[in-house]
CSV table of C-alpha atoms and ligand atoms in Angstrom, one decimal:
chain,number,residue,atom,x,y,z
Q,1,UNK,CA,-24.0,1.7,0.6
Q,2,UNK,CA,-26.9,4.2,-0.3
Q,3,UNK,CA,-27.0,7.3,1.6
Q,4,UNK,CA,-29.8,9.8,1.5
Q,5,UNK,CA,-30.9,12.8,3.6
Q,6,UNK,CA,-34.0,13.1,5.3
Q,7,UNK,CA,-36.3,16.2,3.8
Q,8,UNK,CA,-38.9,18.1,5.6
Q,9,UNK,CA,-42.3,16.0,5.8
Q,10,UNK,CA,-45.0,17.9,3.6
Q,11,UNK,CA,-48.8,15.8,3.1
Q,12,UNK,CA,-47.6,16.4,-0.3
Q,13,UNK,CA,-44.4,14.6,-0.4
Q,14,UNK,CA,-46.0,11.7,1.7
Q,15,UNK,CA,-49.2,11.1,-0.2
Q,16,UNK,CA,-47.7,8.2,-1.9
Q,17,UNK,CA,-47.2,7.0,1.0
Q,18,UNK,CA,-49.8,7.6,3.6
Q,19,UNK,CA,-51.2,11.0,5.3
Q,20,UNK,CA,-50.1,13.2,7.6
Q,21,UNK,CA,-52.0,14.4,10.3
Q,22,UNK,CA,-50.9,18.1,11.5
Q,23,UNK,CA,-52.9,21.4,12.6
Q,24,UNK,CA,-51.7,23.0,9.5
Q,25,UNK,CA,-54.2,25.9,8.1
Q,26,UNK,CA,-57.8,26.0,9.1
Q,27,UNK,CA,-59.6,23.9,11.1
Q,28,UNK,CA,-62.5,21.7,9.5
Q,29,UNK,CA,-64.8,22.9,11.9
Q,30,UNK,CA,-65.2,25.0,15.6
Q,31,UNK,CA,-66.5,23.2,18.3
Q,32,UNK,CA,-66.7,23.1,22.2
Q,33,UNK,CA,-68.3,26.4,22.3
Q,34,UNK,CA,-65.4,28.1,20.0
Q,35,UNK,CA,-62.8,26.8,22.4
Q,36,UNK,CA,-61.3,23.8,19.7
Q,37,UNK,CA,-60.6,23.4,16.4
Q,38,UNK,CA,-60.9,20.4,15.1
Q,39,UNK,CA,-59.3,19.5,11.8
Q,40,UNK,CA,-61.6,16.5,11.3
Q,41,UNK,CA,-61.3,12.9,9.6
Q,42,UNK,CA,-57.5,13.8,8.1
Q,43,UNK,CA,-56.4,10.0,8.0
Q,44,UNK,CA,-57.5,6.9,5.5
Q,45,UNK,CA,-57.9,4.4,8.3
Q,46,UNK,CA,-57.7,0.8,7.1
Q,47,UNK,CA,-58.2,-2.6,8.9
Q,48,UNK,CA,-59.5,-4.8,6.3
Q,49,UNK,CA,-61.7,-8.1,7.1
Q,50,UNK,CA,-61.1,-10.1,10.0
Q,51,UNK,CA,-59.1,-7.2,11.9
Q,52,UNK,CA,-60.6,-4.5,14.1
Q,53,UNK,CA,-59.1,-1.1,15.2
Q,54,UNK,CA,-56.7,-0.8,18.1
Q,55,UNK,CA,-54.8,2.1,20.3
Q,56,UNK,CA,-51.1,1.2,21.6
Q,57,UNK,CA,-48.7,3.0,23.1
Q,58,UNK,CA,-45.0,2.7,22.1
Q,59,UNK,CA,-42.2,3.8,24.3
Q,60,UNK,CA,-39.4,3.6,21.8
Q,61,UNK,CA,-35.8,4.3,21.8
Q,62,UNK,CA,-34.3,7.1,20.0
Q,63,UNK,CA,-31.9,6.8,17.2
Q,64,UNK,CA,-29.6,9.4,16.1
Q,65,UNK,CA,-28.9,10.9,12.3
Q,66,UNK,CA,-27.1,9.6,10.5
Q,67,UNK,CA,-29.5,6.0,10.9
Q,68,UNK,CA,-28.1,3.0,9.7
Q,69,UNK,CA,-31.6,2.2,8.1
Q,70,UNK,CA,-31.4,-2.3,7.3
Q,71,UNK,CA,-34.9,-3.0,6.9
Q,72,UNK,CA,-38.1,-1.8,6.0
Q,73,UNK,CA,-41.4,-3.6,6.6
Q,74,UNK,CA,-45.3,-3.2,5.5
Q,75,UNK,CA,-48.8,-4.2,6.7
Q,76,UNK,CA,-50.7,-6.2,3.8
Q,77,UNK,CA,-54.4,-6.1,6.0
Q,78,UNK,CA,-54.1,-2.7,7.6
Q,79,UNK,CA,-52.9,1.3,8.0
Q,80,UNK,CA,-50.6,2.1,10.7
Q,81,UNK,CA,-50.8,5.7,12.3
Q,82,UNK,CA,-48.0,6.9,14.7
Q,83,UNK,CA,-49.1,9.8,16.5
Q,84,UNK,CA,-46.7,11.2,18.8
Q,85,UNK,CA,-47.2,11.8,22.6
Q,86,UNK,CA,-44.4,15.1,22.5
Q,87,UNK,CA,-43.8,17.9,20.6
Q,88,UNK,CA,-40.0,16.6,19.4
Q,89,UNK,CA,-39.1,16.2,16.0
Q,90,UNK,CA,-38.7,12.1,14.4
Q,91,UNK,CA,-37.4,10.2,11.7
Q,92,UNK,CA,-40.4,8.9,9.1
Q,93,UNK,CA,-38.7,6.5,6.4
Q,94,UNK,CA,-40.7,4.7,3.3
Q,95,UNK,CA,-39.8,2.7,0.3
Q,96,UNK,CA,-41.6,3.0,-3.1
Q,97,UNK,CA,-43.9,0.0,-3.9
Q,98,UNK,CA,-42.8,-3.3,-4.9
Q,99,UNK,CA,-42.8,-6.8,-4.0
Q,100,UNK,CA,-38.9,-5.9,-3.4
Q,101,UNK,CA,-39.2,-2.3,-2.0
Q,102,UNK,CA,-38.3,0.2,-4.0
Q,103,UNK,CA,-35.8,3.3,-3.5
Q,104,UNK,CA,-36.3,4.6,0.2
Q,105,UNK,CA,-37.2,8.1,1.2
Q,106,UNK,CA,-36.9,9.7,4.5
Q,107,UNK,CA,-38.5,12.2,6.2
Q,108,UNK,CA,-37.9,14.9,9.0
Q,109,UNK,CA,-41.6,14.8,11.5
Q,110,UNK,CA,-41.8,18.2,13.1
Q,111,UNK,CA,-43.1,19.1,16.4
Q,112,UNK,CA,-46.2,18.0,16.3
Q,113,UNK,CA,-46.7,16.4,13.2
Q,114,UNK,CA,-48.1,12.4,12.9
Q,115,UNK,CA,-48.4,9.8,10.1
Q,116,UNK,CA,-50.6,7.6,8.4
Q,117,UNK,CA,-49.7,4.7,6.4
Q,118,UNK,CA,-51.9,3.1,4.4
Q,119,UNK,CA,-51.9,0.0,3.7
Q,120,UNK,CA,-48.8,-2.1,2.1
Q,121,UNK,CA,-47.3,0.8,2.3
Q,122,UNK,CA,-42.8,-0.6,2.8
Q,123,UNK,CA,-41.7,1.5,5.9
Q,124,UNK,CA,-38.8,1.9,8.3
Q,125,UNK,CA,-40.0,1.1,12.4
Q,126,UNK,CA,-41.0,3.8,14.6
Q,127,UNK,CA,-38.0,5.7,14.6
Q,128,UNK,CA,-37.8,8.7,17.4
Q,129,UNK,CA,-34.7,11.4,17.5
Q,130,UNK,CA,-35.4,12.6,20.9
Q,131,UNK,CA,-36.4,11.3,24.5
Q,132,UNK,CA,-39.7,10.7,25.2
Q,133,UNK,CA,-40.0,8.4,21.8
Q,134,UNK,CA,-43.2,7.7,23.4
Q,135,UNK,CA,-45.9,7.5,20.3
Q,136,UNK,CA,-50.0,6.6,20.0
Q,137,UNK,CA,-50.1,4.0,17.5
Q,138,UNK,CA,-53.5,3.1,15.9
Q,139,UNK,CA,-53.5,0.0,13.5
Q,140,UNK,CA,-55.0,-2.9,12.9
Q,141,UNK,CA,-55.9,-5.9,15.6
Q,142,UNK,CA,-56.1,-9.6,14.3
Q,143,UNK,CA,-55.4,-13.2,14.5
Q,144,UNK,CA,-52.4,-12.5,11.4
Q,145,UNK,CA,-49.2,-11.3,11.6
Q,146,UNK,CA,-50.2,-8.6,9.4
Q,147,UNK,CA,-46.1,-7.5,8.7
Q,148,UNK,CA,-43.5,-8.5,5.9
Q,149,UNK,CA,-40.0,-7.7,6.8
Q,150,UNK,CA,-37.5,-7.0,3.8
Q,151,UNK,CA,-33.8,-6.3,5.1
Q,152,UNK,CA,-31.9,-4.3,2.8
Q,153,UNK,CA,-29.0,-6.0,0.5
Q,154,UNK,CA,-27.3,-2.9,1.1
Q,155,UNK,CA,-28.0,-0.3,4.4
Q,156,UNK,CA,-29.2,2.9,3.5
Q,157,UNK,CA,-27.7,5.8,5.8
Q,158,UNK,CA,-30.2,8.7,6.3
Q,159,UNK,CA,-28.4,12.0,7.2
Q,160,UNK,CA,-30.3,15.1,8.2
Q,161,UNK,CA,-30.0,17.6,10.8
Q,162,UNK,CA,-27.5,17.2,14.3
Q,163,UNK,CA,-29.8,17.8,17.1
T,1,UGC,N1,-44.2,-4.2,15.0
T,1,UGC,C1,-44.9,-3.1,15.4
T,1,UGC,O1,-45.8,-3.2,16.2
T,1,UGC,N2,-44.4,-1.9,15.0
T,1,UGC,C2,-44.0,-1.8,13.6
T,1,UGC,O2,-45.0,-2.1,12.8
T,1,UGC,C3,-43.5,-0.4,13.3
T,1,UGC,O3,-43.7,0.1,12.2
T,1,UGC,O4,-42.9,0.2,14.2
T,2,NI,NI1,-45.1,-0.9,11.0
């Protein structure tokens, strides 16, 4: 059994991965007559031929640390931004590339922060830490399935703070 812990999420550390979307320094531009800041076209959206954009809301359980993380998944034709609808930290979890995932990484969402991932990229599901895991989810709207599921030979148990 691997266990890992899960580290603060930076746009840094997760670039590999996918972006982050977060108010962090300053805004791209000032609009509404000065009243909003709007940090402007932060994620590299993706839904390939054949699909189109879509909003959906999740309403997801939350999980507690340590997670029993047993499978990871990807999207071959499209990004996948989870956005979330509260101010709560969550649980973001990827795997390096592959066509059999690579070593998995997790990381800790603060209040406020989303996610991007692009395309392909192996990740854990949704994964909320607190009540209301209730999340905007933009990605990609098609006829495919558009998901590969790879469970884990071994689980991976991702530690990080007790809330
Ligand atoms: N299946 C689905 O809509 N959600 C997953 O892709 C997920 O990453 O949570
Ligand atoms: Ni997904």
């Amino acid at each position: 059994m691997t266990e890992i812990v899960a580290q603060p999420l930076t746009a840094e550390a997760f670039a590999p991965y996918g972006d982050v979307l977060e108010i962090a320094g300053a805004p791209d531009k000032i609009i509404n007559q000065g009243l909003c800041g709007r940090y402007h076209d932060r994620a590299a959206l993706d839904f390939g031929p054949g699909g189109r954009a879509g909003i959906s809301l999740f309403n997801a359980e939350p999980r507690s640390l340590p997670y029993r993380l047993e499978m990871v998944e990807r999207h071959p034709e499209g990004s996948q931004a989870f956005v979330p609808m509260h101010l709560k930290p969550w649980l973001v979890v990827v795997a390096e590339p592959g066509d059999v995932p690579g070593p998995v990484h997790a990381f800790l969402a603060a209040s406020g922060q989303g996610i991007n991932f692009h395309r392909g990229t192996w990740h854990g599901v949704l994964t909320p830490l607190h009540e209301p895991g209730l999340f905007a989810v933009v990605d990609r709207i098609g006829d495919t399935a558009n998901l590969e599921e790879h469970w884990l030979e071994t689980p991976v148990i991702i530690g990080g703070p007790r809330f």
